[in-house]
XYZ file of C-alpha atoms in Angstrom:
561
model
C 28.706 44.228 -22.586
C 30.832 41.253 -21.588
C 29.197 42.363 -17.666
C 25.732 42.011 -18.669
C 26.256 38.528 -20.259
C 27.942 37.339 -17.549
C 24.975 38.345 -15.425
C 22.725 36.761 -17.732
C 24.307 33.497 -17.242
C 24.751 33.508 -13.432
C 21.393 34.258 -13.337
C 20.130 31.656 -15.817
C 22.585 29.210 -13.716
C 21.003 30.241 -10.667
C 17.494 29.553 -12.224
C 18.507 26.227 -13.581
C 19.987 25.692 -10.050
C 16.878 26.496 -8.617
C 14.499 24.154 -10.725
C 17.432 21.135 -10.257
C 17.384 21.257 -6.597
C 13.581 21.879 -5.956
C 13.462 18.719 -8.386
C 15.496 16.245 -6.137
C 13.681 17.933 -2.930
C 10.361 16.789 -4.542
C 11.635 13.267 -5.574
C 13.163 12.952 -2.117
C 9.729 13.804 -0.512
C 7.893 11.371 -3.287
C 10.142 8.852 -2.585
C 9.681 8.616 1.599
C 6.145 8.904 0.882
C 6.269 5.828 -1.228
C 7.958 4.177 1.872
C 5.599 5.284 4.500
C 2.783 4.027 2.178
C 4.579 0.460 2.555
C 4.729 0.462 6.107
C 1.292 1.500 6.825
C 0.253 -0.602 4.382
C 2.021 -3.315 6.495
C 0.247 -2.307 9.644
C -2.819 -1.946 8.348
C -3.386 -5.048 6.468
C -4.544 -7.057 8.660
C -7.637 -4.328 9.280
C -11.319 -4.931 7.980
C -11.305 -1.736 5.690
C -7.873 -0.397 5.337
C -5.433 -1.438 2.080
C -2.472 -0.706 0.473
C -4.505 1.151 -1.887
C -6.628 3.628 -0.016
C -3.684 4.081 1.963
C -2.154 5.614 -0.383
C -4.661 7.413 -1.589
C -5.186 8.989 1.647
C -1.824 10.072 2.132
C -1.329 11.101 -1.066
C -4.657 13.465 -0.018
C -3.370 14.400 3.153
C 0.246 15.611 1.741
C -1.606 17.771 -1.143
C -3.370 19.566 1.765
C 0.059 20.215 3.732
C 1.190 21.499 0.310
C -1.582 23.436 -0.686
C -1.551 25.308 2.878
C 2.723 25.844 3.499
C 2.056 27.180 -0.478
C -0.566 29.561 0.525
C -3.210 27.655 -1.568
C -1.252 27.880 -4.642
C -0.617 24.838 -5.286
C -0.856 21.089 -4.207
C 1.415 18.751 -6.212
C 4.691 17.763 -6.301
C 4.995 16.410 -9.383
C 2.974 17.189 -12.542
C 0.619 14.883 -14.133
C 2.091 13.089 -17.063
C -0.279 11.097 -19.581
C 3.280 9.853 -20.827
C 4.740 9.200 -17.551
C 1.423 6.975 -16.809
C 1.823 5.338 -19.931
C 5.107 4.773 -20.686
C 6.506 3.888 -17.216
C 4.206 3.098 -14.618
C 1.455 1.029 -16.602
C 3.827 -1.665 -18.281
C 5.010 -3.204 -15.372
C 2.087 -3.111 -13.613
C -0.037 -5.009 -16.649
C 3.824 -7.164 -17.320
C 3.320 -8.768 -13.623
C -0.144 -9.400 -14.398
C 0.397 -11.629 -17.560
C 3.265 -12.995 -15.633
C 1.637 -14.180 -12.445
C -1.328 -14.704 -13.912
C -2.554 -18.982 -13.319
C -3.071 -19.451 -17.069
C -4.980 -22.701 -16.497
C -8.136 -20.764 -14.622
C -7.851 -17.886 -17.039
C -7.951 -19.697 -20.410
C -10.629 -22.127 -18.926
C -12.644 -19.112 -18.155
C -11.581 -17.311 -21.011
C -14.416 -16.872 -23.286
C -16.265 -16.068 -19.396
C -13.456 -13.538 -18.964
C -14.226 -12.184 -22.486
C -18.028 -11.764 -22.459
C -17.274 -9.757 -19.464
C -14.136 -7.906 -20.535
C -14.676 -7.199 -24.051
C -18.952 -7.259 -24.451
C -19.633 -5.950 -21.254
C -17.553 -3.150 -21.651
C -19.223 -2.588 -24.911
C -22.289 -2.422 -23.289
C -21.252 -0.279 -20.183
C -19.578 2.293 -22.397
C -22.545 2.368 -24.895
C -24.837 3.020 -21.189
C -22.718 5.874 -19.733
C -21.947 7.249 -23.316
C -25.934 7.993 -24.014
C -26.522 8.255 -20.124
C -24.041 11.661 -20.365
C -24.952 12.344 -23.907
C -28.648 12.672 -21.932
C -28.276 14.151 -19.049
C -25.302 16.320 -19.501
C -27.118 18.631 -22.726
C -29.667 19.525 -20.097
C -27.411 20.687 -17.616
C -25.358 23.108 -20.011
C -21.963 22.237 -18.754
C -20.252 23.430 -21.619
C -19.879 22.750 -25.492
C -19.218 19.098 -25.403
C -19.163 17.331 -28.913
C -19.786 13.739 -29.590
C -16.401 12.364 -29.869
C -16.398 13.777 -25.635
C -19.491 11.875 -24.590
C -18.114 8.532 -26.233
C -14.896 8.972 -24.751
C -16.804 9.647 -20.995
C -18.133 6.327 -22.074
C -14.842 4.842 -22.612
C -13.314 6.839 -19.427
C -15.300 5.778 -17.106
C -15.906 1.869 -18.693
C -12.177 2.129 -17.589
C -12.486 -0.398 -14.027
C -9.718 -0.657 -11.478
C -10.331 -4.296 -9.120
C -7.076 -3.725 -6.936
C -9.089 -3.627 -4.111
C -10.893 -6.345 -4.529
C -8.339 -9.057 -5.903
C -6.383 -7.606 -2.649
C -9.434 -9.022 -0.541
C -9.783 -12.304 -2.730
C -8.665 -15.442 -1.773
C -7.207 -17.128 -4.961
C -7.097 -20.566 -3.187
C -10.030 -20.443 -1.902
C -12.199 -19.183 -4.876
C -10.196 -19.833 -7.636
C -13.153 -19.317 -10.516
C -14.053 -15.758 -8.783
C -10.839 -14.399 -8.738
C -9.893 -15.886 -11.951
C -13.004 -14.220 -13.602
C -12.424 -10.950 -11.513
C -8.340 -10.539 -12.405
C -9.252 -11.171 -16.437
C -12.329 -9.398 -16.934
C -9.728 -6.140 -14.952
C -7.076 -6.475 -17.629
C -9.436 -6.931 -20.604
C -11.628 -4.302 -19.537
C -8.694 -1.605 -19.481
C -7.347 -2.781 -22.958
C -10.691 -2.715 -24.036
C -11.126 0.958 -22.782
C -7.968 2.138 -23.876
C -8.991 0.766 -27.453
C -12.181 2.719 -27.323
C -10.322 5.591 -26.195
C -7.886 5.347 -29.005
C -10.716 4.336 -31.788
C -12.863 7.622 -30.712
C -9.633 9.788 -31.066
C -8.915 8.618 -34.525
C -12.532 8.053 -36.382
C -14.247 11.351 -36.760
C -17.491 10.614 -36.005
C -19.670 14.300 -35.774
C -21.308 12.693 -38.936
C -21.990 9.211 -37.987
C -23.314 6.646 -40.695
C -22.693 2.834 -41.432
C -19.339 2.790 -43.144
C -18.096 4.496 -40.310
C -19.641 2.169 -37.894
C -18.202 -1.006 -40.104
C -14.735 0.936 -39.632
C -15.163 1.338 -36.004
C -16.039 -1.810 -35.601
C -12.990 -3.469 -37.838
C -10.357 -0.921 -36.542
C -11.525 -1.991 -32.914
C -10.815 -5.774 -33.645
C -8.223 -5.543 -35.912
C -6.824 -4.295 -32.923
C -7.590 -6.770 -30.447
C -6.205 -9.572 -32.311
C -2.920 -8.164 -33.689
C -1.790 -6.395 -30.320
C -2.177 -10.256 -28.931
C -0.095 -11.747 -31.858
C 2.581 -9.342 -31.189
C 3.096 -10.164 -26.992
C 2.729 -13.567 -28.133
C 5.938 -12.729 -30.393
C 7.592 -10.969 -28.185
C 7.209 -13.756 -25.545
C 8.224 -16.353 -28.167
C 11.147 -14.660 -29.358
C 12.735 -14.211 -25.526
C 12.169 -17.625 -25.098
C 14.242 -18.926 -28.753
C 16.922 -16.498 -27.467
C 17.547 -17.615 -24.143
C 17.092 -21.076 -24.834
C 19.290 -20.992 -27.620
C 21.676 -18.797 -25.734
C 21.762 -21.140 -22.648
C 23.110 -18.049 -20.380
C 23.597 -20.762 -17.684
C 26.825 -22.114 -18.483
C 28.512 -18.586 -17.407
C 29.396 -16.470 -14.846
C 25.887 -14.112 -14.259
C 23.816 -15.453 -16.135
C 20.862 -14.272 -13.760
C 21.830 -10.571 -14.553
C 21.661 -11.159 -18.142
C 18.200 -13.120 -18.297
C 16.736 -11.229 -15.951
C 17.696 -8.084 -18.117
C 17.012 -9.440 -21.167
C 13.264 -10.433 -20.655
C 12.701 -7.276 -19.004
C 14.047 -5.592 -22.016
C 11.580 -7.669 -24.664
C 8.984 -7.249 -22.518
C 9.314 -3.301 -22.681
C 10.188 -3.826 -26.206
C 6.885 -5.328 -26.730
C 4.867 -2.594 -25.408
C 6.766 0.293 -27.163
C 6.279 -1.802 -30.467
C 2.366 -1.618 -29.682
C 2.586 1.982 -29.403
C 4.503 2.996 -32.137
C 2.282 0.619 -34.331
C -0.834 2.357 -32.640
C -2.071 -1.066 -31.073
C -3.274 -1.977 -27.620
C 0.048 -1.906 -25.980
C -1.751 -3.143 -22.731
C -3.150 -5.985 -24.735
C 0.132 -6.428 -26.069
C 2.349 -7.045 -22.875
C -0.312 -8.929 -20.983
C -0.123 -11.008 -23.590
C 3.833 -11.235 -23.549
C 4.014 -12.039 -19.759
C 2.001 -14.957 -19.967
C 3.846 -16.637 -22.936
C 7.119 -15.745 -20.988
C 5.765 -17.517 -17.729
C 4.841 -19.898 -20.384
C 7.973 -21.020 -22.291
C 10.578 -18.244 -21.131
C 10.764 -18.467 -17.279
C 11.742 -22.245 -17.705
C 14.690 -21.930 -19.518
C 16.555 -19.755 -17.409
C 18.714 -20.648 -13.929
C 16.740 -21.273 -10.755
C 18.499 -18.499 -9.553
C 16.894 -16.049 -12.684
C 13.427 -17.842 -11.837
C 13.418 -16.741 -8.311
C 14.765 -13.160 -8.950
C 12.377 -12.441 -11.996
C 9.002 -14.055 -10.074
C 10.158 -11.180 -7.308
C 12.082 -8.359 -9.429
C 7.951 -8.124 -11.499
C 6.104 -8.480 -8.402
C 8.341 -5.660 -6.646
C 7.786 -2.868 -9.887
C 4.770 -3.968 -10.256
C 3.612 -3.002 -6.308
C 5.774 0.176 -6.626
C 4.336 1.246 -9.903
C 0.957 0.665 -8.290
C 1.677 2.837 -4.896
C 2.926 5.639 -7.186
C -0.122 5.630 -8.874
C -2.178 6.134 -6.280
C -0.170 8.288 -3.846
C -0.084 10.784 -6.798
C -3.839 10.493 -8.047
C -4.505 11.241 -4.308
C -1.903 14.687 -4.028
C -3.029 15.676 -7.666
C -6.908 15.912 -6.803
C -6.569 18.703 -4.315
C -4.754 20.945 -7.522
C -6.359 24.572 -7.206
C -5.979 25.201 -10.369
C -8.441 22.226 -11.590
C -10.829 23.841 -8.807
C -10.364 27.449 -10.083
C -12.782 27.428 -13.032
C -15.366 25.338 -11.668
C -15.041 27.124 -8.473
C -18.243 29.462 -9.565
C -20.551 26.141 -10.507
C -19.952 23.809 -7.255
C -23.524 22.654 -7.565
C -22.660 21.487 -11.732
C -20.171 19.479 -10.605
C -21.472 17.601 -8.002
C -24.270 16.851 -10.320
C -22.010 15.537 -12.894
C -19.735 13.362 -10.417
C -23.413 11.866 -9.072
C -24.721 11.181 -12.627
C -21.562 9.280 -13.393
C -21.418 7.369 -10.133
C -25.526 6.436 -11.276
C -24.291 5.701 -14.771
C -21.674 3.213 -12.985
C -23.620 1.298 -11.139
C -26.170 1.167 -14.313
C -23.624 -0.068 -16.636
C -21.841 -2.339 -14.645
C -24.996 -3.912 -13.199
C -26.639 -3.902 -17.243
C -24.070 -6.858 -18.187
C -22.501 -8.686 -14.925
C -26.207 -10.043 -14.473
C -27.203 -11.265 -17.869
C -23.879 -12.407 -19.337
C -23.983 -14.291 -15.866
C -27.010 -15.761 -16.984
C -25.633 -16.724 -20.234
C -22.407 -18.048 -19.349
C -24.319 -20.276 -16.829
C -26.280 -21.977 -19.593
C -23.241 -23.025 -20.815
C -21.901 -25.044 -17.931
C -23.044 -28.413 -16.581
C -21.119 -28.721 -13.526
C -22.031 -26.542 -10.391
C -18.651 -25.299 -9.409
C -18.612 -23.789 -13.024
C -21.370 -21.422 -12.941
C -21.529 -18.086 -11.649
C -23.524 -17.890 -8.132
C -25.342 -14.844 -7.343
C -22.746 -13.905 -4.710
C -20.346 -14.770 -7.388
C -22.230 -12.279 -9.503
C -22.211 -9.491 -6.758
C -19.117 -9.848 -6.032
C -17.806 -9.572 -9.678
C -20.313 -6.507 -10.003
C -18.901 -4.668 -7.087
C -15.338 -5.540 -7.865
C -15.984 -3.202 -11.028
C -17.265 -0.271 -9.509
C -13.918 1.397 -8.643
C -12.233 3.929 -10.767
C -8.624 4.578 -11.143
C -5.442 5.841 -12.838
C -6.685 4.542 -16.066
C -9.594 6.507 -16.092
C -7.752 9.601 -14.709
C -4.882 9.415 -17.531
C -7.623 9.011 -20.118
C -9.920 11.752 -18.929
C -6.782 14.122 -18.614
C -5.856 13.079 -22.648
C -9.201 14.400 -23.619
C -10.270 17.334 -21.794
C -6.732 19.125 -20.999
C -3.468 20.258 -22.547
C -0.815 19.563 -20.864
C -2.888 18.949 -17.561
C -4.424 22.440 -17.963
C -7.756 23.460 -19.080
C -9.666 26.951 -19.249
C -12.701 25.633 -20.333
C -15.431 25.183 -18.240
C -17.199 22.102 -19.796
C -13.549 20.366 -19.819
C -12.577 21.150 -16.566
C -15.791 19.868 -14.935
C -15.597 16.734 -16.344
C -11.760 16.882 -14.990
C -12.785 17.688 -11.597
C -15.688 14.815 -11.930
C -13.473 12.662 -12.669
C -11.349 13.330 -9.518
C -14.462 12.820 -7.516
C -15.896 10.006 -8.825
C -11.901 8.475 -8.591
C -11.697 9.540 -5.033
C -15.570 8.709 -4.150
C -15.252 5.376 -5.701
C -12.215 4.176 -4.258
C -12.033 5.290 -0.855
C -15.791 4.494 0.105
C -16.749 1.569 -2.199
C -12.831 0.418 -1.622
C -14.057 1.154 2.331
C -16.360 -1.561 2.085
C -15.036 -4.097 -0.436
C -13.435 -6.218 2.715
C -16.557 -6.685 4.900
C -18.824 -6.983 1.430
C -16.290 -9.734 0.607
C -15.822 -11.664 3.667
C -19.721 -11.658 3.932
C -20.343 -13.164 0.130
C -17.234 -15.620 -0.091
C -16.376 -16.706 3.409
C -12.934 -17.951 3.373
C -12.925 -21.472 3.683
C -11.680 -23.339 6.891
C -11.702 -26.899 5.301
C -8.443 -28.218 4.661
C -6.612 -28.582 1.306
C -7.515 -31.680 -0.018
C -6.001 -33.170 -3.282
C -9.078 -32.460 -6.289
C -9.716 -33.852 -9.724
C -7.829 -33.038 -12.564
C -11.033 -31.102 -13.795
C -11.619 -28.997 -11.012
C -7.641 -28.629 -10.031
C -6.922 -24.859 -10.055
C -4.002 -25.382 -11.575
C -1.811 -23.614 -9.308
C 1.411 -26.090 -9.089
C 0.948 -27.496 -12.343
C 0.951 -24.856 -15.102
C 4.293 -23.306 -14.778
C 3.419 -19.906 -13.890
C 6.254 -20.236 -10.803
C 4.123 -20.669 -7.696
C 5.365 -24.275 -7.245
C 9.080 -24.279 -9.054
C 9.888 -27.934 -8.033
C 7.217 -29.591 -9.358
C 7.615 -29.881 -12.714
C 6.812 -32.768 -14.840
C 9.050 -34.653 -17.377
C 7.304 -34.470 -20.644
C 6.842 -38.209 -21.393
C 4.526 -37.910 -18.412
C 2.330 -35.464 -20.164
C 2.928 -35.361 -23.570
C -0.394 -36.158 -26.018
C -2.319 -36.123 -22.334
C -5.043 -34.047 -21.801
C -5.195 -32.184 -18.159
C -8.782 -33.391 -18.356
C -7.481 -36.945 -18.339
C -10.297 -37.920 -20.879
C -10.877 -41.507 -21.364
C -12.382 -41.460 -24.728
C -11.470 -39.713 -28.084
C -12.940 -35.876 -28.156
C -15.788 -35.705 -30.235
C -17.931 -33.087 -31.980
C -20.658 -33.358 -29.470
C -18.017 -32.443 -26.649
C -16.907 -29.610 -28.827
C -20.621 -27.745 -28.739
C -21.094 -29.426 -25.322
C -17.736 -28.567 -23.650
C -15.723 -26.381 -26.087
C -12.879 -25.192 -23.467
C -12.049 -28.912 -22.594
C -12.142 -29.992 -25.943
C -9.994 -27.175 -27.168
C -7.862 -27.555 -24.432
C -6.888 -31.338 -25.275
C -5.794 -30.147 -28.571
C -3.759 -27.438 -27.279
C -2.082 -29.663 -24.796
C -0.794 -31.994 -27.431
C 0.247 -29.178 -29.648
C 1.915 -27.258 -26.891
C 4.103 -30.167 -26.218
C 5.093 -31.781 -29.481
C 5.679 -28.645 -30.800
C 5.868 -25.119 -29.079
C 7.829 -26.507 -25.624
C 10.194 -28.686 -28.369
C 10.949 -25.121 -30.142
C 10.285 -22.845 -27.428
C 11.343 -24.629 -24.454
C 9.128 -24.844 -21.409
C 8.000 -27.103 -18.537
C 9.486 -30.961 -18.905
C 11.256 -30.339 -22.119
C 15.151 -30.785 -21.541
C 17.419 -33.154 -19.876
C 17.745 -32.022 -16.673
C 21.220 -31.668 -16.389
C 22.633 -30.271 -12.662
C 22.904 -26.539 -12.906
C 20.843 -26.176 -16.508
C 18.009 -24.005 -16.580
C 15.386 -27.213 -16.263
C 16.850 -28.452 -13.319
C 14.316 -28.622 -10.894
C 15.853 -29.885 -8.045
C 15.907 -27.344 -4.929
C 18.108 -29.599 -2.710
C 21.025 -29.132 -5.697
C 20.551 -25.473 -5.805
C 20.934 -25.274 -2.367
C 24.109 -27.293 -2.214
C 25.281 -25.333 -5.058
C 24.661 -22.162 -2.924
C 26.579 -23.428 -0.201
C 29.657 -24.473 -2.824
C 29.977 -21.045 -3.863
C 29.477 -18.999 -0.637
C 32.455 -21.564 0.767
C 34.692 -20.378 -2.151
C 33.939 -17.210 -1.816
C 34.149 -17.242 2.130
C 30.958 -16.014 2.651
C 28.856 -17.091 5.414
């Protein structure tokens, strides 16, 4: 008796053994795959086609098929597709760094652009594919699809992914493009993901107007309190640590850096255990923290959280697509459609149609509209400006590949033949979209928006693109004592703002007020740009030269080089 448990647990060990060290050998081979992406990425940048991106995607791609064949085409992966491991970890840092970095000046003067496109034209592209599937996809008998699946195909594949493009755009050089092309990305997946969610919780197989109002509500409702709380989040790290004042001790850069890392995270989980738009929610938090929070902490902290965000953010990103790469060559995912290869090639090319359809249904007209509403030329939205923005959303990516795997599998398995070739579509159109339109993004690019061999030349204050004046850390010295700005419009406007320049130019007008709010009250409370005495060594001092001599100091003490 005693024998026979003992056996039992040696072989139970044994199996546990087993699984542990297969584990690290798969994160070992993740992990150098994650480096080799880097350095070809590196090589390869400089190429007219190749990015990080598709890079990784390819050897992500290549790797399943050395898998699949040493495995004797049993499987492909080496890890397994997590909704929660999308989600949870990789997503927030990726969306964090956005907010962060993002040049608040060009996104809040384009921001009701940015949100026509974002939030209505998503709207209109999900409504396109939803009825474009609902359509075509009856005819073809794919399976017993209800309506709660062709609304969320709508909202899967509304889902855009402009890496490759903002990797192509100059920011410098067209600041209004990529401005318009980097918001309309982020509001377009919380949008998406809001859809998603909505769809999931609204039973809608009997459709009729109080259900609609609902929808509707639930889908704002939404919007606006996931943005209060990143705002709060942002707001509260910024009290703390100016209250706190971590620079007067030893490591203080460990502890801010750690601390708005921690809200930040904070911030998202909040948004998903309240059921909001966590994406909306720590987009939202990264730009108030590059707002009020990043200048009350040590140059040191400043430096190492500008490059700590960037760094998760790019490996976050690489992950993402290295594994949606190894992950599409899964047999399994191929086994039940493998007897209909002609279904779901029909299905991938109907969505790729519906794409182009949708995306093509708002960029245009919205274009049109939002170019009604400026005067000056640089404002308004080119047609190679509209292509360009058009194209950018064509790709697909992890979003849509987490959402699609939340609705037709369980646990990243399906039987079902309707749900596994929309799985498999999905793949495609993922693959299709960004390794061929990715393919040609650079040329399409070069050839619409030359990049400009004039040189920099000081501009307006109205057409400035804000870049070393707004505090989002690209320029840390130059920041400007608040007596020099405070009750000052960036506009520099010479007379008093009227009503006429509110219906005639609402962004400038609203944007004077906000400037004299933001600095006689938020930066007083909050901190922020300007605010404090700068004092050697506080967290406002923006003097480089001093915290280079103060580098020096302490590497002599410490008889360091």
């Amino acid at each position: 008796m005693a024998f026979g448990l003992l056996n039992t647990v040696l072989e139970k060990s044994e199996t546990l053994l087993g699984s542990d060290h297969a584990s690290v050998v798969s994160m070992n081979l993740f992990v150098a795959l994650l480096g080799a992406c880097i350095v070809l990425g590196h090589l390869l940048e400089e190429t007219r086609w190749m990015n990080e991106s598709i890079t990784a995607l390819i050897i992500g791609s290549c790797t399943g098929i050395v898998i699949l064949l040493i495995s004797g085409g049993k499987s492909s992966r080496i890890l397994v597709f997590s909704e929660d491991l999308f989600f949870i970890y990789l997503l927030p840092p990726i969306i964090f760094n956005a907010g962060f970095q993002v040049k608040k000046k060009q996104f809040f003067r384009n921001f009701m652009t940015i949100m026509l496109f974002g939030a209505i034209g998503t709207l209109i592209s999900f409504a396109i594919i939803s009825l474009g599937a609902m359509h075509f996809f009856e005819k073809m008998n794919i399976g017993d699809l209800t309506i709660s699946d062709y609304l969320a195909i709508g909202a899967i594949f509304s889902a855009t992914d402009s890496v490759c493009t903002l990797q192509v755009l100059n920011k410098d050089d067209t600041p209004l493009l990529y401005s318009l092309v980097f918001g309309e990305g982020v509001v377009n997946d919380a949008t998406s993901v809001v859809l998603f969610n909505a769809i999931q919780r609204f039973d809608l197989t009997h459709i009729n107007s109080t259900i609609v109002m609902e929808f509707a509500g639930n889908f704002f409702s939404l919007f606006i309190l996931s943005t209060a709380l990143g705002v709060a989040a942002g707001l509260l790290s910024a009290f703390t640590i100016k209250k706190l004042y971590f620079g007067k001790i030893k490591h203080s850069t460990d502890r801010e850096v750690a601390l708005m890392m921690l809200i930040a995270y904070l911030s998202y989980m909040l948004a998903e255990l309240f059921h909001l738009s966590s994406i909306l929610t720590v987009f939202f938090c990264g730009i108030t923290m590059s707002h009020y929070t990043w200048h009350n902490v040590t140059e040191k902290s400043k430096v190492t959280t500008k490059h700590t965000f960037a760094a998760l953010s790019f490996l976050a990103e690489i992950f993402i697509f290295l594994y949606v790469g190894m992950d599409a060559l899964d047999i399994e995912k191929w086994d039940v459609v493998r007897n209909s290869p002609g279904q779901s090639i029909g299905v991938s090319a109907i969505l790729l149609g519906l794409i182009l359809l949708g995306r093509a249904a708002f960029v245009f007209p919205l274009s049109f509209l939002s170019n009604l509403t400026k005067s000056s030329p640089d404002e308004k939205i080119d047609w190679k400006k509209q292509v360009t923005i058009w194209w950018a959303g064509l790709m697909r990516g992890a979003v849509s590949m987490a959402l699609a795997y939340n609705q037709f599998t369980t646990s990243g398995h399906t039987k079902l033949l309707g749900n596994a070739i929309m799985i498999t579509s999905t793949i495609t159109v993922v693959l299709f979209s960004t390794v061929v339109f990715g393919l040609l993004t650079k040329p399409l690019v070069k050839h619409l928006q030359p990049p400009s061999n004039k040189p920099s030349t000081p501009t307006s204050s109205f057409t400035e693109t804000l870049l070393n004046r707004d505090g989002d850390g690209s320029y840390i010295e130059n920041h400007e004592p608040l007596h020099r700005t405070q009750g000052q419009s960036d506009y520099i406007l010479d007379h008093p703002i009227t009503l006429a320049m509110f219906w005639n130019t609402p962004s400038r007008a609203i944007h004077h007020y906000w400037r004299k709010f933001d600095n006689a009250v938020m930066r007083r409370t909050f901190g922020g740009r300007g605010v404090s005495t700068v004092v050697p060594g506080s967290p406002i001092d923006t003097s480089v030269q001093q915290l280079w001599i103060e580098d020096v100091e302490d590497k002599e003490q410490h008889g360091e080089p």
